[in-house]
XYZ file of C-alpha atoms in Angstrom:
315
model
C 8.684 -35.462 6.152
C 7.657 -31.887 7.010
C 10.950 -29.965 7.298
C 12.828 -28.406 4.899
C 16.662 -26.898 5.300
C 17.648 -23.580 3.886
C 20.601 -21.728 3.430
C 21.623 -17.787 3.774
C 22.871 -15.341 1.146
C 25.062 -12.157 0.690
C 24.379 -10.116 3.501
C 23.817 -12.524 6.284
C 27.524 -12.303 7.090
C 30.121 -11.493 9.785
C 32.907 -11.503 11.113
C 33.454 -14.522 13.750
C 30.458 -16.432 11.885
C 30.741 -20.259 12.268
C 34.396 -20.192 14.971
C 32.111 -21.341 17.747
C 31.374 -24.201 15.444
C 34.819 -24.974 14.580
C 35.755 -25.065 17.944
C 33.528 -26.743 19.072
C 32.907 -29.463 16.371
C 36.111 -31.524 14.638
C 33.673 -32.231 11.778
C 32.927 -28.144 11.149
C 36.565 -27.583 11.626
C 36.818 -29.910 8.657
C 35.244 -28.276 6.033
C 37.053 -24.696 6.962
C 39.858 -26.329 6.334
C 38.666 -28.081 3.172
C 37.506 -24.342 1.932
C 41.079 -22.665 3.247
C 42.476 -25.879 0.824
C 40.510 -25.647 -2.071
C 41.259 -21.426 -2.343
C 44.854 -21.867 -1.773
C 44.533 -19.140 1.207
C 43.428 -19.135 4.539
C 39.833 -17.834 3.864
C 38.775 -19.340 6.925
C 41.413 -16.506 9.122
C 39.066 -13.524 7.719
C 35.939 -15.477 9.018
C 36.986 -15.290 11.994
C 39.195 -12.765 12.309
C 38.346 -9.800 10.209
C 38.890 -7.302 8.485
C 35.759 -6.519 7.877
C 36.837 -4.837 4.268
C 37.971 -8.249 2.928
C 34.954 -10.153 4.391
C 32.200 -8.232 2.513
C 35.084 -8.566 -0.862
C 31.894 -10.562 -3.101
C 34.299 -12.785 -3.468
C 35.102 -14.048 -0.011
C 31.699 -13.464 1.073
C 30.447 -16.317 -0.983
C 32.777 -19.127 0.257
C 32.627 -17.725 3.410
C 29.244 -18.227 3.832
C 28.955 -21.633 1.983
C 31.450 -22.925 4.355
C 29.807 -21.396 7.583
C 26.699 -23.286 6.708
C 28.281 -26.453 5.539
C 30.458 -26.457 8.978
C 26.758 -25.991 10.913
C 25.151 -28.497 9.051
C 28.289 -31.131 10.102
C 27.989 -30.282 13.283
C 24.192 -31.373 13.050
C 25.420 -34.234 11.446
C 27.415 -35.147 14.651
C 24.805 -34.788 16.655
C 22.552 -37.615 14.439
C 20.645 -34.645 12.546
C 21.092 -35.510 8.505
C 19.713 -33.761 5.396
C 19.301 -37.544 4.094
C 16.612 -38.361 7.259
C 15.216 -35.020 8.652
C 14.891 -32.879 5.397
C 11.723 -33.445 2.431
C 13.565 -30.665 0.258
C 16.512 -27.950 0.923
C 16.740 -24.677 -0.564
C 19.058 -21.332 -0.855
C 18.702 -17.792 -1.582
C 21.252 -17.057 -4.420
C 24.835 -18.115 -3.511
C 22.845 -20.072 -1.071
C 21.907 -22.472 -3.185
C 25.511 -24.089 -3.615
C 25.577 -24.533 -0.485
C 22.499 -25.805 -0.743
C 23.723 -28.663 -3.467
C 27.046 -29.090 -1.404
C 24.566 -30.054 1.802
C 22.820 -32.571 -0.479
C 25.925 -33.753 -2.017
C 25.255 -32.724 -5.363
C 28.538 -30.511 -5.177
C 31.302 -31.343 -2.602
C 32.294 -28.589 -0.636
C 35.549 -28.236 -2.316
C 33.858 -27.569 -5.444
C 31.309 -24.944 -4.181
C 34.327 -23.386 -2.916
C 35.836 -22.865 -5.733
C 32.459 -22.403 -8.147
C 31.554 -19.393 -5.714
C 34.919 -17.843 -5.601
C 34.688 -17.783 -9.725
C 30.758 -16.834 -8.743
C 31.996 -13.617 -6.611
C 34.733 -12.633 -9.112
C 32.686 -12.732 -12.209
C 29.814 -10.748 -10.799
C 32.431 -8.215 -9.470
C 33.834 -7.883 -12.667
C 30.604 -7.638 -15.156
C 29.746 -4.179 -14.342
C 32.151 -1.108 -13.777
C 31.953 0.037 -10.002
C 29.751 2.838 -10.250
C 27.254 2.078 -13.018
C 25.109 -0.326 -11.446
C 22.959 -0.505 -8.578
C 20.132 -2.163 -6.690
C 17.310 -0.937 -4.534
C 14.671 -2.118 -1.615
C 10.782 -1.303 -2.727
C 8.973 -2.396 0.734
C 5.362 -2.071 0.596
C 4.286 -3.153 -2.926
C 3.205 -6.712 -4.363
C 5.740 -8.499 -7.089
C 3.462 -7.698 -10.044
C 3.525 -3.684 -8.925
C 7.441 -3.486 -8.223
C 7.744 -5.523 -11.279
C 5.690 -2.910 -13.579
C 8.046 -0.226 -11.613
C 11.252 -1.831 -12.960
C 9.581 -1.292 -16.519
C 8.816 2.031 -15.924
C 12.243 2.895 -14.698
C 14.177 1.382 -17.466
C 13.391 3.873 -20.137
C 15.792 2.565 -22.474
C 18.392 1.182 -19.447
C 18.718 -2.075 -17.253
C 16.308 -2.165 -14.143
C 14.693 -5.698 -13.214
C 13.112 -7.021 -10.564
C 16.154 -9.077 -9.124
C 14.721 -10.547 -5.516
C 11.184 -11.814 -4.913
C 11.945 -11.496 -1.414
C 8.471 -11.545 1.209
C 5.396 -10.302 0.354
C 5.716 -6.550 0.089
C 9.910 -7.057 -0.254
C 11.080 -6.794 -3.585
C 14.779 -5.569 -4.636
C 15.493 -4.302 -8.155
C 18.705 -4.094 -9.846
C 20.161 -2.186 -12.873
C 22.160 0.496 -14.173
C 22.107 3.559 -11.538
C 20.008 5.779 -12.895
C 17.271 3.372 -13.608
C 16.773 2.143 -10.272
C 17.066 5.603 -8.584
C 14.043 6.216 -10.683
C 12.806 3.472 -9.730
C 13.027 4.353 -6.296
C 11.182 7.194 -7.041
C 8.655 5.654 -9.148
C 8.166 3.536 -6.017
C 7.194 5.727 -3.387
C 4.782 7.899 -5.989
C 3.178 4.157 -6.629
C 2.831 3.781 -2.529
C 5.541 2.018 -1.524
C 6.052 1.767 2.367
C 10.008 2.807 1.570
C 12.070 2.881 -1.294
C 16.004 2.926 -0.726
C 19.286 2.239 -2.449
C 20.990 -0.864 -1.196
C 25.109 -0.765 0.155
C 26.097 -3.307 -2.358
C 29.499 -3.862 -4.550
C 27.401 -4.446 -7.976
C 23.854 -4.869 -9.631
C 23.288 -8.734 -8.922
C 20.630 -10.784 -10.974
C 19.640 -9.032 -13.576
C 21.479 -8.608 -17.511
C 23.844 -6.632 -16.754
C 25.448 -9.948 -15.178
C 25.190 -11.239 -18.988
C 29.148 -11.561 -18.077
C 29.246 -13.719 -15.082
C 26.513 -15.603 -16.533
C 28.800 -16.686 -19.235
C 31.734 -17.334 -16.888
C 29.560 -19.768 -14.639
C 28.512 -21.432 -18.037
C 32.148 -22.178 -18.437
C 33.115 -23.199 -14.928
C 29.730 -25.031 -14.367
C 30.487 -27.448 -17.704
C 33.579 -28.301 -15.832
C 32.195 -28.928 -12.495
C 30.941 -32.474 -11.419
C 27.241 -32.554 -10.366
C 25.356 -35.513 -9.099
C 21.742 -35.910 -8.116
C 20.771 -34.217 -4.862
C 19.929 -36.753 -1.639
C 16.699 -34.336 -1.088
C 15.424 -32.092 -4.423
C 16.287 -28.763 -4.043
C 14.111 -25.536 -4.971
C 15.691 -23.770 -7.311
C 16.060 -19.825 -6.855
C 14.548 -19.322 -10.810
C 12.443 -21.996 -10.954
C 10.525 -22.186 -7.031
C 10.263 -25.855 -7.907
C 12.155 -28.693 -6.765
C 14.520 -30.125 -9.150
C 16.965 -33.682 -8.518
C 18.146 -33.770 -12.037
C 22.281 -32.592 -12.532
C 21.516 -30.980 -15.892
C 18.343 -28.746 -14.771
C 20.608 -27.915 -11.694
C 23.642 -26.913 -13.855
C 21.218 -25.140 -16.342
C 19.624 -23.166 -13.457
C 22.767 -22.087 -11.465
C 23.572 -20.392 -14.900
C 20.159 -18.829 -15.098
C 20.142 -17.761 -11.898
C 23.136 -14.864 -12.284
C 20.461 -13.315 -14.607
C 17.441 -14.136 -13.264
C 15.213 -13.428 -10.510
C 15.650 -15.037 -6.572
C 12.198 -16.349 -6.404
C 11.945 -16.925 -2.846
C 8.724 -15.929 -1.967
C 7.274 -18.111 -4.654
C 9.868 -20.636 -3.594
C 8.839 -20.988 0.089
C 5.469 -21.133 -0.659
C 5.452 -23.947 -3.078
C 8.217 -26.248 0.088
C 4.918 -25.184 2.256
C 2.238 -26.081 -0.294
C 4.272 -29.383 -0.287
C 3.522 -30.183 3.190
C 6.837 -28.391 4.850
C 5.947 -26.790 8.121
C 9.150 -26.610 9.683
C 12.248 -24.749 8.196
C 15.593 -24.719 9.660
C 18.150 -21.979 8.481
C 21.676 -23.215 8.231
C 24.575 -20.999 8.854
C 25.217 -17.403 9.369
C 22.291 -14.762 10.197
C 18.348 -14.857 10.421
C 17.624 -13.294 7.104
C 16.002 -16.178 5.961
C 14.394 -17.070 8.805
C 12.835 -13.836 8.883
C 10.931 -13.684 5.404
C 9.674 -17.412 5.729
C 7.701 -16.187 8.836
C 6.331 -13.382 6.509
C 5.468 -16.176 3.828
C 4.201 -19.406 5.011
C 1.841 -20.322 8.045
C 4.957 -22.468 9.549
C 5.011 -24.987 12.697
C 8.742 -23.856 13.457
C 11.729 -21.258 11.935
C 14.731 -21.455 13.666
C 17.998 -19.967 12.613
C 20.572 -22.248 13.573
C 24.787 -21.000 13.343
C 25.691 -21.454 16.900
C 26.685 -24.888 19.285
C 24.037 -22.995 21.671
C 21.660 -23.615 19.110
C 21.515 -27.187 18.297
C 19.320 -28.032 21.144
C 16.271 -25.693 19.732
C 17.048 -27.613 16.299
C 16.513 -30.781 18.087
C 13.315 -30.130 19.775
C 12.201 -28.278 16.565
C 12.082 -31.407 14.757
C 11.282 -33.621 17.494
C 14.347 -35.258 17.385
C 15.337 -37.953 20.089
């Protein structure tokens, strides 16, 4: 088996993500309704519909995008396509990764629902609006934007928080740190160096917080062994075991997304094809910029499920 399935983060939403799917698909049309269920609220009205404002709410944005890939990957299912037969591993950048376990049927959706909504709220909450803040260093290698970080910290929070692409590293930390690290940056060589638009510092200590609350909720939560391993965002190894999954969704608030490292070790493994579930391209985007691959498609669309087909020479 040579393809691997992988599964978008904050960012790769918006509004109308996934209603093509539901309308198209009684299976996808399931699992909003399964999400709407397990919230209590109709989540699955603000996919659709808007606003905007309460779609990029942390919060929302995490269920929201766990159930727009869910709802593709059950349309797939409907057309014959399954994790169990046409995927060696799956994998997901940061909230990604529950859905992710939910796609392997370590988690059921109703439970990644609920785990990300705690997710979104506890991140939201850990740090002040204001104090924190993460930025883009394009144009330098891990171990440089790394040694930036250091730099920049002078006593503060800055870490290196996504191991994006080669040459695509985000940090994270209190605000003044990572404007100097910006700054640090660009006198080290980097391409560009630029705040990011986001609600709070994710994945570094200052998420000490919503580390702690995931500890809680994750003790609580029911995890079985994955169909497929999964790659684990702070590990960029594949894992089946409940525990080590529990253990890492925990470290993962904290620690760093290593995706570069991650899709590197799926290709080292033999994976040549890679098909991004759900909303966006993101993903789709940095694999091309990290592993020699046969195929990347980015798959959220009825349209699309034809190019998935012929991607994995499916019959």
């Amino acid at each position: 088996m040579t393809n691997a399935f992988v599964f978008p983060g904050q960012g790769s939403q918006a509004i109308g993500m996934g209603k093509a799917l539901a309308d198209h698909y009684a299976t996808a049309r399931a699992v909003f309704e399964e999400v709407d269920e397990a919230l209590g609220e109709k989540l699955s009205d603000i996919i659709f519909n808007g606003p905007e404002d309460q779609l990029t709410l942390t919060a929302n944005t995490q269920p929201a995008l766990m159930a727009v890939s869910l709802a593709a990957l059950r349309a797939l299912e409907a057309e014959g396509i399954t994790i169990k037969q046409h995927a060696a591993f799956v994998a997901g950048h940061s909230l990604g990764e529950y859905s992710a376990l939910a796609a392997a049927g370590a988690l059921t959706v109703t439970d990644a629902a609920r785990l990300l909504r705690t997710r979104g709220n506890a991140m939201q909450k850990a740090v002040p609006v204001g104090e924190g803040a993460m930025a883009a260093l394009l144009g330098l290698d891990f171990e440089t934007a790394v040694a930036v970080a250091k730099e920049a910290a002078q006593g503060d929070v800055c870490e290196a928080a996504n191991d994006n692409a080669p040459g695509q590293v985000v940090v994270s930390g209190t605000k003044l740190a990572v404007i100097r690290a910006v700054d640090i940056a660009k006198a080290k060589g980097a391409k560009r160096a630029m705040l990011l638009n986001v609600s709070a510092p994710f994945h570094c200590q200052l998420m000490q917080p919503a580390a702690e609350a995931m500890a809680e909720a994750l003790a609580k939560a029911t995890i079985v062994a994955p169909i497929v391993p999964i790659f684990a965002n702070v590990t960029a190894a594949p894992t089946s075991d409940p525990e080590a999954i529990r253990n890492q969704l925990v470290a993962q608030v904290t620690g760093t997304v290593r995706w570069r490292e991650s899709v590197s070790a799926m290709a080292g493994a033999g994976v040549d094809k890679f098909v991004e579930v759900g909303a966006g391209k993101v993903l789709s985007g940095l694999i091309r910029r990290i592993a020699p691959a046969e195929g990347v498609i980015d798959y959220g669309k009825p349209t699309d499920i034809a190019d998935v087909k012929a991607l994995l020479g499916f019959v």
